[in-house]
Short mmCIF file of C-alpha atoms and ligand atoms in Angstrom, two decimals:
data_model
loop_
_atom_site.label_atom_id
_atom_site.label_comp_id
_atom_site.label_asym_id
_atom_site.label_seq_id
_atom_site.Cartn_x
_atom_site.Cartn_y
_atom_site.Cartn_z
CA UNK S 1 0.00 0.00 0.00
CA UNK S 2 1.51 3.32 -1.14
CA UNK S 3 1.52 5.87 1.66
CA UNK S 4 1.72 9.62 1.24
CA UNK S 5 2.72 11.75 4.21
CA UNK S 6 1.86 15.44 4.61
CA UNK S 7 3.82 17.54 7.11
CA UNK S 8 4.55 21.15 7.98
CA UNK S 9 7.04 21.09 10.81
CA UNK S 10 9.90 19.24 12.47
CA UNK S 11 8.85 15.86 11.11
CA UNK S 12 9.55 13.58 14.09
CA UNK S 13 6.36 11.62 13.35
CA UNK S 14 7.51 11.27 9.75
CA UNK S 15 10.87 10.10 11.08
CA UNK S 16 9.08 7.48 13.16
CA UNK S 17 7.44 6.19 9.96
CA UNK S 18 10.77 6.23 8.10
CA UNK S 19 12.48 4.33 10.93
CA UNK S 20 9.60 1.83 11.17
CA UNK S 21 9.79 1.18 7.42
CA UNK S 22 13.56 0.66 7.68
CA UNK S 23 13.07 -2.06 10.30
CA UNK S 24 10.22 -3.70 8.41
CA UNK S 25 7.60 -2.59 10.94
CA UNK S 26 5.17 -1.03 8.44
CA UNK S 27 4.08 -4.33 6.90
CA UNK S 28 2.98 -3.83 3.28
CA UNK S 29 2.90 -0.03 3.66
CA UNK S 30 5.48 1.75 1.54
CA UNK S 31 6.33 5.44 1.97
CA UNK S 32 5.77 6.72 -1.57
CA UNK S 33 6.03 10.49 -1.10
CA UNK S 34 6.31 13.26 1.47
CA UNK S 35 4.56 16.54 0.78
CA UNK S 36 5.09 19.73 2.77
CA UNK S 37 3.55 23.18 2.61
CA UNK S 38 6.53 24.86 4.27
CA UNK S 39 9.70 24.78 2.17
CA UNK S 40 12.78 24.00 4.23
CA UNK S 41 10.84 22.47 7.16
CA UNK S 42 12.44 19.67 9.15
CA UNK S 43 10.10 17.08 7.66
CA UNK S 44 11.31 17.91 4.14
CA UNK S 45 14.93 17.52 5.21
CA UNK S 46 14.20 14.20 6.91
CA UNK S 47 12.41 12.90 3.80
CA UNK S 48 15.31 13.91 1.55
CA UNK S 49 17.82 12.32 3.94
CA UNK S 50 15.81 9.11 3.68
CA UNK S 51 15.83 9.29 -0.13
CA UNK S 52 12.04 9.65 -0.37
CA UNK S 53 10.20 11.44 -3.14
CA UNK S 54 9.06 14.88 -1.97
CA UNK S 55 7.05 17.87 -3.07
CA UNK S 56 6.53 21.37 -1.73
CA UNK S 57 3.18 23.06 -2.24
CA UNK S 58 3.13 26.40 -0.47
CA UNK S 59 -0.44 27.11 0.66
CA UNK S 60 0.23 30.87 0.43
CA UNK S 61 0.43 30.57 -3.37
CA UNK S 62 -3.25 29.58 -3.59
CA UNK S 63 -6.38 31.73 -3.48
CA UNK S 64 -8.25 29.35 -1.20
CA UNK S 65 -8.10 26.03 0.62
CA UNK S 66 -9.93 24.08 -2.10
CA UNK S 67 -7.47 25.16 -4.79
CA UNK S 68 -4.55 24.32 -2.52
CA UNK S 69 -6.07 20.89 -1.85
CA UNK S 70 -6.50 20.24 -5.57
CA UNK S 71 -2.78 20.87 -6.01
CA UNK S 72 -2.02 18.43 -3.19
CA UNK S 73 -4.27 15.78 -4.73
CA UNK S 74 -2.54 16.14 -8.10
CA UNK S 75 0.87 15.55 -6.52
CA UNK S 76 -0.40 12.58 -4.51
CA UNK S 77 -2.14 10.99 -7.48
CA UNK S 78 1.07 11.09 -9.52
CA UNK S 79 2.60 8.79 -6.89
CA UNK S 80 -0.49 6.52 -6.74
CA UNK S 81 -0.95 7.24 -3.03
CA UNK S 82 -3.58 4.95 -1.40
CA UNK S 83 -3.30 6.08 2.22
CA UNK S 84 -2.68 9.67 3.25
CA UNK S 85 -1.06 10.32 6.64
CA UNK S 86 -1.06 13.77 8.20
CA UNK S 87 2.02 13.88 10.40
CA UNK S 88 2.06 17.39 11.82
CA UNK S 89 0.34 18.91 8.80
CA UNK S 90 -0.98 22.22 10.03
CA UNK S 91 -3.61 22.97 7.40
CA UNK S 92 -7.34 22.21 7.60
CA UNK S 93 -8.27 20.13 4.56
CA UNK S 94 -11.41 20.37 2.46
CA UNK S 95 -13.70 17.91 0.72
CA UNK S 96 -11.44 18.30 -2.34
CA UNK S 97 -8.81 16.24 -0.59
CA UNK S 98 -11.04 14.02 1.55
CA UNK S 99 -13.21 12.97 -1.41
CA UNK S 100 -10.07 12.05 -3.35
CA UNK S 101 -9.07 9.56 -0.62
CA UNK S 102 -12.37 8.38 0.93
CA UNK S 103 -11.79 6.68 4.27
CA UNK S 104 -8.06 6.85 3.68
CA UNK S 105 -6.88 10.03 5.38
CA UNK S 106 -5.56 9.74 8.94
CA UNK S 107 -4.10 12.23 11.40
CA UNK S 108 -2.07 12.04 14.61
CA UNK S 109 -3.22 14.40 17.38
CA UNK S 110 -1.36 14.96 20.68
CA UNK S 111 -4.39 14.62 22.95
CA UNK S 112 -7.12 12.11 23.81
CA UNK S 113 -9.82 13.29 21.40
CA UNK S 114 -12.50 14.48 21.60
CA UNK S 115 -10.78 16.39 24.38
CA UNK S 116 -8.50 19.26 23.40
CA UNK S 117 -8.86 19.42 19.60
CA UNK S 118 -7.02 22.02 17.56
CA UNK S 119 -3.54 23.35 18.02
CA UNK S 120 -1.41 22.57 21.05
CA UNK S 121 -3.53 19.79 22.48
CA UNK S 122 -0.69 18.98 24.87
CA UNK S 123 -0.64 22.39 26.51
CA UNK S 124 -4.45 22.57 26.58
CA UNK S 125 -4.45 19.30 28.56
CA UNK S 126 -1.61 20.40 30.84
CA UNK S 127 -3.23 23.76 31.60
CA UNK S 128 -6.56 22.03 32.24
CA UNK S 129 -4.87 19.92 34.88
CA UNK S 130 -5.71 16.50 33.46
CA UNK S 131 -4.18 13.45 35.15
CA UNK S 132 -4.25 11.38 31.97
CA UNK S 133 -3.11 12.91 28.67
CA UNK S 134 -2.18 11.08 25.49
CA UNK S 135 -2.46 10.95 21.72
CA UNK S 136 -4.95 9.85 19.10
CA UNK S 137 -4.78 8.59 15.54
CA UNK S 138 -8.08 9.21 13.79
CA UNK S 139 -9.66 9.28 10.37
CA UNK S 140 -9.88 12.82 9.08
CA UNK S 141 -13.36 14.11 8.37
CA UNK S 142 -14.57 17.58 7.48
CA UNK S 143 -14.51 18.72 11.08
CA UNK S 144 -11.52 19.74 13.17
CA UNK S 145 -9.93 16.65 14.74
CA UNK S 146 -13.42 15.12 14.83
CA UNK S 147 -13.12 11.99 12.68
CA UNK S 148 -13.56 8.41 13.97
CA UNK S 149 -10.88 7.39 16.46
CA UNK S 150 -8.65 4.54 15.29
CA UNK S 151 -6.30 4.21 18.26
CA UNK S 152 -5.21 6.10 21.36
CA UNK S 153 -2.42 5.91 23.91
CA UNK S 154 -2.78 7.29 27.44
CA UNK S 155 0.10 9.16 29.06
CA UNK S 156 -0.01 9.80 32.82
CA UNK S 157 0.75 13.34 33.95
CA UNK S 158 3.41 13.03 36.68
CA UNK S 159 3.48 15.23 39.76
CA UNK S 160 6.79 16.81 38.73
CA UNK S 161 5.80 17.19 35.09
CA UNK S 162 6.08 20.47 33.33
CA UNK S 163 4.51 21.07 29.93
CA UNK S 164 7.67 20.29 27.96
CA UNK S 165 8.31 17.00 29.73
CA UNK S 166 4.71 15.97 29.18
CA UNK S 167 4.87 17.04 25.52
CA UNK S 168 7.97 14.93 25.01
CA UNK S 169 6.42 11.83 26.61
CA UNK S 170 3.30 12.22 24.48
CA UNK S 171 5.46 12.62 21.37
CA UNK S 172 7.29 9.39 22.18
CA UNK S 173 3.94 7.59 22.29
CA UNK S 174 2.90 9.25 19.01
CA UNK S 175 6.02 7.78 17.44
CA UNK S 176 4.90 4.30 18.52
CA UNK S 177 1.19 4.67 17.72
CA UNK S 178 1.30 6.15 14.23
CA UNK S 179 3.45 3.43 12.58
CA UNK S 180 1.35 0.73 14.28
CA UNK S 181 -1.84 2.22 12.82
CA UNK S 182 -0.34 2.64 9.34
CA UNK S 183 0.73 -1.01 9.42
CA UNK S 184 -2.71 -2.16 10.62
CA UNK S 185 -4.46 -0.28 7.81
CA UNK S 186 -2.02 -1.62 5.21
CA UNK S 187 -2.62 -5.15 6.52
CA UNK S 188 -6.37 -4.69 6.15
CA UNK S 189 -6.98 -5.00 9.90
CA UNK S 190 -8.89 -1.73 10.30
CA UNK S 191 -12.62 -1.50 9.60
CA UNK S 192 -15.05 1.35 10.13
CA UNK S 193 -18.59 0.67 11.35
CA UNK S 194 -20.38 3.99 11.65
CA UNK S 195 -18.12 5.96 14.00
CA UNK S 196 -16.66 2.84 15.57
CA UNK S 197 -13.30 1.64 14.26
CA UNK S 198 -12.31 -2.00 14.75
CA UNK S 199 -8.60 -2.84 14.72
CA UNK S 200 -7.85 -6.55 14.69
CA UNK S 201 -4.57 -7.51 16.35
CA UNK S 202 -1.62 -8.25 14.11
CA UNK S 203 -1.51 -11.89 13.03
CA UNK S 204 1.71 -12.36 14.98
CA UNK S 205 0.10 -10.85 18.09
CA UNK S 206 -3.00 -13.03 17.64
CA UNK S 207 -0.76 -16.09 17.33
CA UNK S 208 1.12 -15.06 20.42
CA UNK S 209 -2.15 -14.42 22.27
CA UNK S 210 -3.52 -17.86 21.25
CA UNK S 211 -0.33 -19.51 22.38
CA UNK S 212 -0.59 -17.99 25.88
C1 LIG T 301 2.82 16.30 16.78
O1 LIG T 301 2.71 16.49 18.17
C2 LIG T 301 1.47 15.95 16.21
O2 LIG T 301 0.66 15.24 17.12
C3 LIG T 301 0.88 17.30 15.96
O3 LIG T 301 1.94 18.11 15.51
C4 LIG T 301 3.15 17.60 16.05
C5 LIG T 301 4.05 17.34 14.87
O4 LIG T 301 5.30 17.03 15.32
N1 LIG T 301 -0.16 17.23 14.94
P1 LIG T 301 6.39 16.50 14.23
O5 LIG T 301 6.42 17.55 13.12
O6 LIG T 301 5.91 15.18 13.74
O7 LIG T 301 7.64 16.43 15.03
#
């Protein structure tokens, strides 16, 4: 399954996908292209270092979001992308993009949705005083961080935590969760029933579980 990744920033989630692919942990998923809207961002550098195909589409060059999305779709289609992963992509997408990849656009969010959508979910949770924070991988729909939840990881807020330490621990869990979800989708183990997403365990895990 050809995977396209969209990013805007440092690209550590992209790096987690690159590293997972290198150790064979993405199953049949293959990173086909990395697209960024910010030229020179860390994600672009990481993609180039990994020898991946890349493109830069600067959103400021477009009159509106729909036109920008059409340009993204054109680039992704050229590389026959089948699954689109938003790994720190800081633009709201429109139906132009979602309709081009129905049920095949996912996003990683640094909070336990539906709590704390939008930017800086980590600091929203920290400021709120939650005891359990975490991250979410979800299907992207036309809302803001409102699509069906695929998987989540909880991260305890420690008594001596400050926001940066919490942010780092959440990020480490993001780096585990996102590759696992990409692999599960590529292995056909993810199904959507209404808003509920079923993720069947990896065959190896099922075998291990049965052997217990
Ligand atoms: C991550 O925390 C992700 O959850 C959020 O933006 C951040 C991107 O970080 N959407 P990176 O660019 O992957 O390092």
